PDB file of N, CA, C and O in Angstrom:
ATOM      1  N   UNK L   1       0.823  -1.207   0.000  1.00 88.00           N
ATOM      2  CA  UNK L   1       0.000   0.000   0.000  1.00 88.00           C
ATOM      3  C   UNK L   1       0.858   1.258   0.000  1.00 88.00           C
ATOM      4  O   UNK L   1       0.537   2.260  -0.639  1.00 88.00           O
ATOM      5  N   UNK L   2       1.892   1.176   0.693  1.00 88.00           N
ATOM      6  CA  UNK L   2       2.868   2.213   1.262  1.00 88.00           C
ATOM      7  C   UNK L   2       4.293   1.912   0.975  1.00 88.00           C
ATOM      8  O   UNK L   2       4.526   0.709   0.858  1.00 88.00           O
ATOM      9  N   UNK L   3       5.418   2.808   0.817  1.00 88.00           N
ATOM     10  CA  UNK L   3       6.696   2.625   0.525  1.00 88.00           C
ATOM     11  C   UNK L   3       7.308   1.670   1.631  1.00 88.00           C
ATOM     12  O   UNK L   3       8.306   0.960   1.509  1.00 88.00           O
ATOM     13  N   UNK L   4       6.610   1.790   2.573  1.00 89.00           N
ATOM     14  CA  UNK L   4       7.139   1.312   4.094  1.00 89.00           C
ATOM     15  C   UNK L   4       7.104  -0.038   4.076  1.00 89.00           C
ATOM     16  O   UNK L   4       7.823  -0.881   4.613  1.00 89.00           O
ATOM     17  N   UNK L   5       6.120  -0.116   3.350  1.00 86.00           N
ATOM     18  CA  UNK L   5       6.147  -1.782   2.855  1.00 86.00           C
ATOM     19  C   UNK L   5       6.822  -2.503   2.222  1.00 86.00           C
ATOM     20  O   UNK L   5       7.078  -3.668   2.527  1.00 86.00           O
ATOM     21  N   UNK L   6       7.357  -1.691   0.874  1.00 88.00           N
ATOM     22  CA  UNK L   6       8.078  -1.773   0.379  1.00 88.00           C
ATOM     23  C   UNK L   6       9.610  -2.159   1.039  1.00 88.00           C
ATOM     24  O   UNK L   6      10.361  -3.090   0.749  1.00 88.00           O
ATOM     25  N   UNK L   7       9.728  -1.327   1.800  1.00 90.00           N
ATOM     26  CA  UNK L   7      10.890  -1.551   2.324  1.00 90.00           C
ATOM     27  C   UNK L   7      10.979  -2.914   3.197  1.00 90.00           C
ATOM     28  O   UNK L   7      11.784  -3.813   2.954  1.00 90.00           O
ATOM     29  N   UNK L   8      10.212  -2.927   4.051  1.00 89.00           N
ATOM     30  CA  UNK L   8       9.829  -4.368   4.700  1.00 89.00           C
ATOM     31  C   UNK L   8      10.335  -5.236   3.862  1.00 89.00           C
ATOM     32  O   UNK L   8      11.509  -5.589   3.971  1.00 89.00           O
ATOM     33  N   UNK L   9       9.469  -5.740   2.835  1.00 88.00           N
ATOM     34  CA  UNK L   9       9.917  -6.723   1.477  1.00 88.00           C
ATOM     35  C   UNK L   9      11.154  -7.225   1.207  1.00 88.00           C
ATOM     36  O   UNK L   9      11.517  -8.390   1.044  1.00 88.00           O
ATOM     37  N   UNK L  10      12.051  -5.695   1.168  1.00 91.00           N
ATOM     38  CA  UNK L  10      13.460  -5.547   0.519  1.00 91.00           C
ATOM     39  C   UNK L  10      14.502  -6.662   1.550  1.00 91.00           C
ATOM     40  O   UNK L  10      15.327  -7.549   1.328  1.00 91.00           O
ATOM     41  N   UNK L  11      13.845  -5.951   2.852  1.00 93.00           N
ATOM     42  CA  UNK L  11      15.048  -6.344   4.080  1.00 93.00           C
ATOM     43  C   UNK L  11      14.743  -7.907   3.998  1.00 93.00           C
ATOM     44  O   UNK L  11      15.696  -8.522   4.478  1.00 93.00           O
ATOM     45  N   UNK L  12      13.659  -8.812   3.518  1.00 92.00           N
ATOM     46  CA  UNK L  12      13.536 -10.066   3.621  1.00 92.00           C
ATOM     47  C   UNK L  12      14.606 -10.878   2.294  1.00 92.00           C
ATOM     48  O   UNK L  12      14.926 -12.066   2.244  1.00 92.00           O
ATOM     49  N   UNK L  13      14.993  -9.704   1.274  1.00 92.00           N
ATOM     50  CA  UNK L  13      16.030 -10.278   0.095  1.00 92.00           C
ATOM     51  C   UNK L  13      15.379 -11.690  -0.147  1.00 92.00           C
ATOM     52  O   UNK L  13      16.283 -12.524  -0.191  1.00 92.00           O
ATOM     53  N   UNK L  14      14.030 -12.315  -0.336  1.00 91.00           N
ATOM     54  CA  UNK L  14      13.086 -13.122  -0.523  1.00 91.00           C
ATOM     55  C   UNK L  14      12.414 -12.994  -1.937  1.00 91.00           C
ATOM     56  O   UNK L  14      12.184 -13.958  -2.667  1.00 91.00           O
ATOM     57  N   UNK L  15      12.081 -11.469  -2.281  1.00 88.00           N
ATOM     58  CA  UNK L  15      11.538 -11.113  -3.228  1.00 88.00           C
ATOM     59  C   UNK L  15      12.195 -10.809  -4.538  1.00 88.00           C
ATOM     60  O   UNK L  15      13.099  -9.973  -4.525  1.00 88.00           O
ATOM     61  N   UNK L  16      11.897 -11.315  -5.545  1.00 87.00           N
ATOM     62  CA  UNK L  16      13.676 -10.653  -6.528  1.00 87.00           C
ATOM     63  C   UNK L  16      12.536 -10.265  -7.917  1.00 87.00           C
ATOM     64  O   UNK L  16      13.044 -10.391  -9.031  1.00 87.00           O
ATOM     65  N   UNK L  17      11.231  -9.865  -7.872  1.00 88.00           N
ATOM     66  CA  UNK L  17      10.203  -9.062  -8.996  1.00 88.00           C
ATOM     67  C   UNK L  17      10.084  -7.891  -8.622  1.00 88.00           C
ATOM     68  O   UNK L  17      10.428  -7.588  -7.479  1.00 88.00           O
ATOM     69  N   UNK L  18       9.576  -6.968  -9.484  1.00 89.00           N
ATOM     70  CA  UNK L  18       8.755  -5.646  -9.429  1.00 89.00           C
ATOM     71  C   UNK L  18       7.815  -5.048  -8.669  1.00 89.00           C
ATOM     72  O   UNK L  18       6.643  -5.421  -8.728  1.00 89.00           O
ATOM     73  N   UNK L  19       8.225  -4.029  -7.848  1.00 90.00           N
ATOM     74  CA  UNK L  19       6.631  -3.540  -7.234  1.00 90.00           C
ATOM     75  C   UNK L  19       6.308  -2.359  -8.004  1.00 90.00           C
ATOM     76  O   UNK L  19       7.025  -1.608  -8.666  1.00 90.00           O
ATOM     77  N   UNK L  20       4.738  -2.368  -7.706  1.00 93.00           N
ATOM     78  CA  UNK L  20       4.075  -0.598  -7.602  1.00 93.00           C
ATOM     79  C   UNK L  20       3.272  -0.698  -6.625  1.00 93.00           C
ATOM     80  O   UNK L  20       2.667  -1.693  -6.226  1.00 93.00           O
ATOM     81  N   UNK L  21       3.270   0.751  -6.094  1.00 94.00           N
ATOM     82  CA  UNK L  21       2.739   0.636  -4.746  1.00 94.00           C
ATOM     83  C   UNK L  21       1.688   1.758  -5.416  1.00 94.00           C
ATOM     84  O   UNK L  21       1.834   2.657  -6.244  1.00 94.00           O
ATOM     85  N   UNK L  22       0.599   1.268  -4.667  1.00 95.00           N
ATOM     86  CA  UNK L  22      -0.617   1.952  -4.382  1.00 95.00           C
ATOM     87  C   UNK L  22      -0.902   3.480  -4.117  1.00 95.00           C
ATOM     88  O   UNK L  22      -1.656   4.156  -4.818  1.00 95.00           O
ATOM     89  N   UNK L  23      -0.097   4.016  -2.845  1.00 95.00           N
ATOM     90  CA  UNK L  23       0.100   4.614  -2.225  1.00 95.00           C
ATOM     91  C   UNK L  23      -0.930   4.835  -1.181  1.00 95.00           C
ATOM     92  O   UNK L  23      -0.745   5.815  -0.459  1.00 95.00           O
ATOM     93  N   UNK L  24      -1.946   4.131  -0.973  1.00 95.00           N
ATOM     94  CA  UNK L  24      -3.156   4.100   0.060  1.00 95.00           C
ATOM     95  C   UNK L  24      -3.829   2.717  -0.467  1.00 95.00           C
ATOM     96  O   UNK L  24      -3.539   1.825  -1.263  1.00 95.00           O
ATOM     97  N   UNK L  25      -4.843   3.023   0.381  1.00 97.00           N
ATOM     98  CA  UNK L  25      -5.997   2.011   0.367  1.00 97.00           C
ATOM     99  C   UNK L  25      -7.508   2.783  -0.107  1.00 97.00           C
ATOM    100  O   UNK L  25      -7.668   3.999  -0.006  1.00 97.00           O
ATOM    101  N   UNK L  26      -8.276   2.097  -0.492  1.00 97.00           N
ATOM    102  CA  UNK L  26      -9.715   2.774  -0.509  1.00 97.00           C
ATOM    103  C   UNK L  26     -10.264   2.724   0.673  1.00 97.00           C
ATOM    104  O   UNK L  26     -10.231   1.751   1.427  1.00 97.00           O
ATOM    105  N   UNK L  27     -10.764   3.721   0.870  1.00 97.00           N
ATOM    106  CA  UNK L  27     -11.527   4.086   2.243  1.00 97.00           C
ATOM    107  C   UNK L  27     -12.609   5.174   1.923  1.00 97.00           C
ATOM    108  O   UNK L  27     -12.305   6.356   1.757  1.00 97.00           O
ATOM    109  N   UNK L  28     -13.931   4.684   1.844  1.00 94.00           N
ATOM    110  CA  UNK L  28     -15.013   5.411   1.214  1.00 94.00           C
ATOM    111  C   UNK L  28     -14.992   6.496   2.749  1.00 94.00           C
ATOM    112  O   UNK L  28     -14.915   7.725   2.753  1.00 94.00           O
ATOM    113  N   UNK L  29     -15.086   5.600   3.922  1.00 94.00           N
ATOM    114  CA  UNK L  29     -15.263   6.495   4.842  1.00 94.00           C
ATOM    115  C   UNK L  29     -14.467   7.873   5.117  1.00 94.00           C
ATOM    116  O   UNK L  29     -14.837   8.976   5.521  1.00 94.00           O
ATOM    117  N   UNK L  30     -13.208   7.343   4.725  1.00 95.00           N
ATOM    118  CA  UNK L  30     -11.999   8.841   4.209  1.00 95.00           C
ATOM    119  C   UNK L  30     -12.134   9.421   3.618  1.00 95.00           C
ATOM    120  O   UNK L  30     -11.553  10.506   3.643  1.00 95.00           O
ATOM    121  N   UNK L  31     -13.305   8.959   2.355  1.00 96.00           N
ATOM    122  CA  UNK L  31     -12.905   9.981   1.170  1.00 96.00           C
ATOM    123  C   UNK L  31     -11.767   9.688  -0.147  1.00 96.00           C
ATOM    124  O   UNK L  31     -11.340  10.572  -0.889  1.00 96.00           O
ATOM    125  N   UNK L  32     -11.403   8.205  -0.222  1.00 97.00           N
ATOM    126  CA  UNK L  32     -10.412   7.538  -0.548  1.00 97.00           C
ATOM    127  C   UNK L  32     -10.854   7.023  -1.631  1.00 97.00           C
ATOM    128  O   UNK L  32     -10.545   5.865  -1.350  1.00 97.00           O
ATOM    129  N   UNK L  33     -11.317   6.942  -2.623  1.00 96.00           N
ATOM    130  CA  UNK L  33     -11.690   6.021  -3.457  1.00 96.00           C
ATOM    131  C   UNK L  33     -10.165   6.177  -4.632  1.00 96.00           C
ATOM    132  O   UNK L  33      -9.263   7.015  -4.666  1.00 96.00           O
ATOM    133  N   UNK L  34     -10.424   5.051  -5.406  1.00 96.00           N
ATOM    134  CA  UNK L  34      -9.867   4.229  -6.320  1.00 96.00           C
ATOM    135  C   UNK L  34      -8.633   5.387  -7.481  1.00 96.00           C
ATOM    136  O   UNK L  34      -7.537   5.241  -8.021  1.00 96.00           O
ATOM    137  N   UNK L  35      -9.961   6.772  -7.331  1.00 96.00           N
ATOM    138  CA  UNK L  35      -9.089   7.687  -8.449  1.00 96.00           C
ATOM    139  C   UNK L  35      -7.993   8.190  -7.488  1.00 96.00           C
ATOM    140  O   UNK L  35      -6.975   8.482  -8.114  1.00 96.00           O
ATOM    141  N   UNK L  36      -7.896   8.371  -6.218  1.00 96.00           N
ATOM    142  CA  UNK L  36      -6.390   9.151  -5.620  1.00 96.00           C
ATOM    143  C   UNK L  36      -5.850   7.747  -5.445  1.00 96.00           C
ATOM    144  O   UNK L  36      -6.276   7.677  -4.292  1.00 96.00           O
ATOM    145  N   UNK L  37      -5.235   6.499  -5.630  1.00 97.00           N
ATOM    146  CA  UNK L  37      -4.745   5.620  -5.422  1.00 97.00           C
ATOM    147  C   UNK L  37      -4.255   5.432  -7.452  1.00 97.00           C
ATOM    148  O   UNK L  37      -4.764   5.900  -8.470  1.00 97.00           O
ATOM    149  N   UNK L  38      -2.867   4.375  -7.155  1.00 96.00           N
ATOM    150  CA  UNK L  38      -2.111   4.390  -8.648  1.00 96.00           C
ATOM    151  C   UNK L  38      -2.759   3.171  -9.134  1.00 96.00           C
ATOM    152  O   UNK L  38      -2.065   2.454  -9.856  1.00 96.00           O
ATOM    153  N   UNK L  39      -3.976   2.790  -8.874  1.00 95.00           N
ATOM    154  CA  UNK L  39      -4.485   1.506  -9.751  1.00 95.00           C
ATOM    155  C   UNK L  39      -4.342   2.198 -11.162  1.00 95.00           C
ATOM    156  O   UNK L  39      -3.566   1.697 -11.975  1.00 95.00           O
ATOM    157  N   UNK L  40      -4.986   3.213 -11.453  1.00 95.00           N
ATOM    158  CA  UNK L  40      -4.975   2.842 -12.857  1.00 95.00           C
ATOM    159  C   UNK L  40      -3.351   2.980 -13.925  1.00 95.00           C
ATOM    160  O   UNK L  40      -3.186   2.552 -15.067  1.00 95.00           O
ATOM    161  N   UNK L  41      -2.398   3.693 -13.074  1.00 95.00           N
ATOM    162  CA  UNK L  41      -1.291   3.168 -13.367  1.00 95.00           C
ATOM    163  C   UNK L  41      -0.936   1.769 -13.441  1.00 95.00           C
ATOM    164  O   UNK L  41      -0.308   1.295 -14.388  1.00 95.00           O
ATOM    165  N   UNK L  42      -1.244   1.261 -12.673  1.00 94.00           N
ATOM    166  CA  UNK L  42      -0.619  -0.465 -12.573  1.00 94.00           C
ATOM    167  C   UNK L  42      -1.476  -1.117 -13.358  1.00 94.00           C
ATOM    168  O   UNK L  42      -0.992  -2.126 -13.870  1.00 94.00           O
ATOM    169  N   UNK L  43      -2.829  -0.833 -13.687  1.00 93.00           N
ATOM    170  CA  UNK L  43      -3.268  -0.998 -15.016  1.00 93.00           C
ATOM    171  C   UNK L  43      -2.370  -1.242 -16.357  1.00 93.00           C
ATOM    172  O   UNK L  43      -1.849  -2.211 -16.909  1.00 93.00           O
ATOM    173  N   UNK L  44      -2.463   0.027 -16.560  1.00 94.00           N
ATOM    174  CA  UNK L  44      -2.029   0.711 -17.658  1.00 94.00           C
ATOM    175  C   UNK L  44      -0.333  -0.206 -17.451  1.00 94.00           C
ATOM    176  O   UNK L  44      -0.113  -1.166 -18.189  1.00 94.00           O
ATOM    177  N   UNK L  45       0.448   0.116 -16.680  1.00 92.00           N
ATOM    178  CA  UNK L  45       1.862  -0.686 -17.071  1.00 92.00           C
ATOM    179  C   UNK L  45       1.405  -2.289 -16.847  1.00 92.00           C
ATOM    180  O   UNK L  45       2.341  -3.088 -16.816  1.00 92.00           O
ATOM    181  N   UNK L  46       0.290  -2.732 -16.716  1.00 92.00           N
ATOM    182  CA  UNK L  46       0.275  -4.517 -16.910  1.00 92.00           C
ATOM    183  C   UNK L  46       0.208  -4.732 -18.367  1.00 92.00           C
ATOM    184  O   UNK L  46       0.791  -5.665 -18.921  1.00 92.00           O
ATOM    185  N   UNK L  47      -0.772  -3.539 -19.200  1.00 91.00           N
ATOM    186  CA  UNK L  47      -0.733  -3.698 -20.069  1.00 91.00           C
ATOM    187  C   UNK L  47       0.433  -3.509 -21.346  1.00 91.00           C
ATOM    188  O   UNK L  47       0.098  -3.715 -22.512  1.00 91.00           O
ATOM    189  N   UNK L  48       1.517  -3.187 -21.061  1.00 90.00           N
ATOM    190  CA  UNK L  48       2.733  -2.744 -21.778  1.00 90.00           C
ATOM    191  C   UNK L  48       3.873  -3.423 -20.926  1.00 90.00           C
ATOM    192  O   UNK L  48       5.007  -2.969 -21.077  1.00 90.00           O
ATOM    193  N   UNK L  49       3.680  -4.497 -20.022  1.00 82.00           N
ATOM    194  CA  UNK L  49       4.873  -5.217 -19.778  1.00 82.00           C
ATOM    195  C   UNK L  49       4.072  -6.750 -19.848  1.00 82.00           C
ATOM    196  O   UNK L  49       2.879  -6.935 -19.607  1.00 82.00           O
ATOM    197  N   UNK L  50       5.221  -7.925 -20.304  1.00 89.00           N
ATOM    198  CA  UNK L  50       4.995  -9.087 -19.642  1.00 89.00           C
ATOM    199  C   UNK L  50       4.630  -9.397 -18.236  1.00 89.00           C
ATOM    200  O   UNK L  50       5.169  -8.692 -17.382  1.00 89.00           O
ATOM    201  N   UNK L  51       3.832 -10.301 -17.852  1.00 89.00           N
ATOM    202  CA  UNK L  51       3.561 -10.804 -16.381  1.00 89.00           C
ATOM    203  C   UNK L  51       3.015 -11.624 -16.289  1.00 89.00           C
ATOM    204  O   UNK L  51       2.072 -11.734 -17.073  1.00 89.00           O
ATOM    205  N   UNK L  52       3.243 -12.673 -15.325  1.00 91.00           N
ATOM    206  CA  UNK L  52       3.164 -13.489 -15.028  1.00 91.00           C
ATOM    207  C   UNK L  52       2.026 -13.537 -13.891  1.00 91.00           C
ATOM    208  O   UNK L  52       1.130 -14.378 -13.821  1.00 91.00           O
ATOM    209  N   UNK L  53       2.217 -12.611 -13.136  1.00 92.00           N
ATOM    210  CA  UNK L  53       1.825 -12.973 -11.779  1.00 92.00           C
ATOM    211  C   UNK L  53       1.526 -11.775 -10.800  1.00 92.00           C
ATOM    212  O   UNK L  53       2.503 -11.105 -10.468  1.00 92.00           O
ATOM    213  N   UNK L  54       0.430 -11.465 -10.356  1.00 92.00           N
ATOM    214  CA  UNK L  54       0.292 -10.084  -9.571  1.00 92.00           C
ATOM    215  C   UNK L  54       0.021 -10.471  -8.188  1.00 92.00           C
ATOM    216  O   UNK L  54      -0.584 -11.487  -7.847  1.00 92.00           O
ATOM    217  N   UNK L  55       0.483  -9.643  -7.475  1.00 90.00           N
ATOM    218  CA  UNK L  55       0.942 -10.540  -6.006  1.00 90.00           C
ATOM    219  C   UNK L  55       0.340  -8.911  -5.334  1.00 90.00           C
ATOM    220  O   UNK L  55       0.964  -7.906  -5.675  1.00 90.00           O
ATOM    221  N   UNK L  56      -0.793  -8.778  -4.456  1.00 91.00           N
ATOM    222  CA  UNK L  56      -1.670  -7.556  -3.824  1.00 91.00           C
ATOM    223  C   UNK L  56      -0.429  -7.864  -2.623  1.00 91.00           C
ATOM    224  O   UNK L  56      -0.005  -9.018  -2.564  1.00 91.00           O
ATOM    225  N   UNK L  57       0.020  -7.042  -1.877  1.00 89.00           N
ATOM    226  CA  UNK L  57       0.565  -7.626  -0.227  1.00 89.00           C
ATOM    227  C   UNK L  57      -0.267  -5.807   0.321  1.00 89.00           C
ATOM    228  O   UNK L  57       0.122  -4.640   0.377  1.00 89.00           O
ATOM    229  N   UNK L  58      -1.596  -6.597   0.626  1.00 92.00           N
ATOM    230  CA  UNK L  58      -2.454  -5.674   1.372  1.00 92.00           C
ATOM    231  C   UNK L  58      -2.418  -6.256   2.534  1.00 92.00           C
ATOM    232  O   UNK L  58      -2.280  -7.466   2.714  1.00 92.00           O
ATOM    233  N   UNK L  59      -2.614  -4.925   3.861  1.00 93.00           N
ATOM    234  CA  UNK L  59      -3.151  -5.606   4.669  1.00 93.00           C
ATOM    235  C   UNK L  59      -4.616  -6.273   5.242  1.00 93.00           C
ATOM    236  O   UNK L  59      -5.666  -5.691   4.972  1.00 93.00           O
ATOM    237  N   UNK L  60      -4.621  -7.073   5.757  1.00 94.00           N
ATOM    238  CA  UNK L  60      -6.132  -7.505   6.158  1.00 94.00           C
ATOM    239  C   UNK L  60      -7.248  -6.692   7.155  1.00 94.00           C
ATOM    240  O   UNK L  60      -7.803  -6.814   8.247  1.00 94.00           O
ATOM    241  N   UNK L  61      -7.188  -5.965   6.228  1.00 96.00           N
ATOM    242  CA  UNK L  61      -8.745  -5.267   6.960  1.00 96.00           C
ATOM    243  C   UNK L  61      -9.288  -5.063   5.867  1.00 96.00           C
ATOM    244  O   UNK L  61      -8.999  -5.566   4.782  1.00 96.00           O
ATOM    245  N   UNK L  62     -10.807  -3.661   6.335  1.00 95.00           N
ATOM    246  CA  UNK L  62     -11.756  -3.776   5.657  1.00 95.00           C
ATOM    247  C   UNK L  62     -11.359  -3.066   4.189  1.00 95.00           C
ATOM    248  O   UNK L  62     -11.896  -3.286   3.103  1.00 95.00           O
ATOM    249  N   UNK L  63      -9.954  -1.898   4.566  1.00 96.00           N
ATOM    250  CA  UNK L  63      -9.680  -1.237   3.699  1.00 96.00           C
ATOM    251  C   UNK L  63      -8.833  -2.108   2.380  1.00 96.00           C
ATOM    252  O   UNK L  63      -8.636  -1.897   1.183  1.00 96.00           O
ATOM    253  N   UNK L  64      -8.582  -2.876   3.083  1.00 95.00           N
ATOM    254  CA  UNK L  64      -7.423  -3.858   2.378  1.00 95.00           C
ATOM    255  C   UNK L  64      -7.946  -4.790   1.563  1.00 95.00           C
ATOM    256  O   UNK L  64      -7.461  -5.010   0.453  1.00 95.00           O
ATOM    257  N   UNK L  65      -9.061  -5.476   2.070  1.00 96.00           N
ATOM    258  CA  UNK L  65     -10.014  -6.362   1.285  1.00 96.00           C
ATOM    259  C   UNK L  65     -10.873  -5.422   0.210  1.00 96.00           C
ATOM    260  O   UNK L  65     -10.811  -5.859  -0.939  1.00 96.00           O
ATOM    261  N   UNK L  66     -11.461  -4.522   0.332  1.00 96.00           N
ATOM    262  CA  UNK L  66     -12.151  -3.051  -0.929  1.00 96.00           C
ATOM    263  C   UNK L  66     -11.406  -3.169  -1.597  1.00 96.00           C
ATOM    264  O   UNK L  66     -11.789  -3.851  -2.547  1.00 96.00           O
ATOM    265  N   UNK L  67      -9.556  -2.592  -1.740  1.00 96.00           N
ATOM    266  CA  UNK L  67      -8.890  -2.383  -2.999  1.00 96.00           C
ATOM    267  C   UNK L  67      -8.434  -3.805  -3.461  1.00 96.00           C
ATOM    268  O   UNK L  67      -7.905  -3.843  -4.572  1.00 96.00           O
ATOM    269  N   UNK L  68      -8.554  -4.943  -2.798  1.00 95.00           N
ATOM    270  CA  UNK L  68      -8.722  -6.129  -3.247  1.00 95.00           C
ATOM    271  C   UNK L  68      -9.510  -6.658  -4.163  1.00 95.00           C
ATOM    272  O   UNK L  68      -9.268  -7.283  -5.195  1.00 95.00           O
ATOM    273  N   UNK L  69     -10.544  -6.305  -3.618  1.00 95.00           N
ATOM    274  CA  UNK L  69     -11.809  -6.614  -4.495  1.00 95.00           C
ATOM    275  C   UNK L  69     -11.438  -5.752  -5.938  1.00 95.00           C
ATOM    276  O   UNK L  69     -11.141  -6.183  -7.052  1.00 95.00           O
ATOM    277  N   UNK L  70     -11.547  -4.718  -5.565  1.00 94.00           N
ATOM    278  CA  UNK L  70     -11.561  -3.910  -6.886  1.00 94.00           C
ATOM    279  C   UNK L  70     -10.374  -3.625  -7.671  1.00 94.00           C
ATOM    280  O   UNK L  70     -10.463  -2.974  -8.712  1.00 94.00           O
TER     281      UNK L  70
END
């Protein structure tokens, strides 16, 4: 969702693919929906790179399961 996460990831030297980060979650109750978040970037670059495999590392809540879904 966050760079912070990102970084998490790194320190495990586990992961050796591509991220894009989100930069939030959807949160209707915030005021958060889908257009201030980089989905439709990560869209848009699925469609102009090879892939295999899209891997969400959201966390589990309600906000986390919404940009899941969607």
């Amino acid at each position: 969702a966050d760079t912070r996460d990102v970084l998490a990831l790194e320190k495990t030297a586990e992961y050796r693919g591509l991220y894009h980060v989100l930069t939030g979650l959807i949160s209707p109750l915030d005021g958060i929906g889908p257009e201030e978040l980089t989905i439709r970037a990560l869209i848009n670059r699925l469609g102009t790179e090879p892939v295999q495999e899209v891997i969400l590392a959201l966390p589990p809540s309600i906000e986390g399961d919404t940009t899941t879904l969607y």
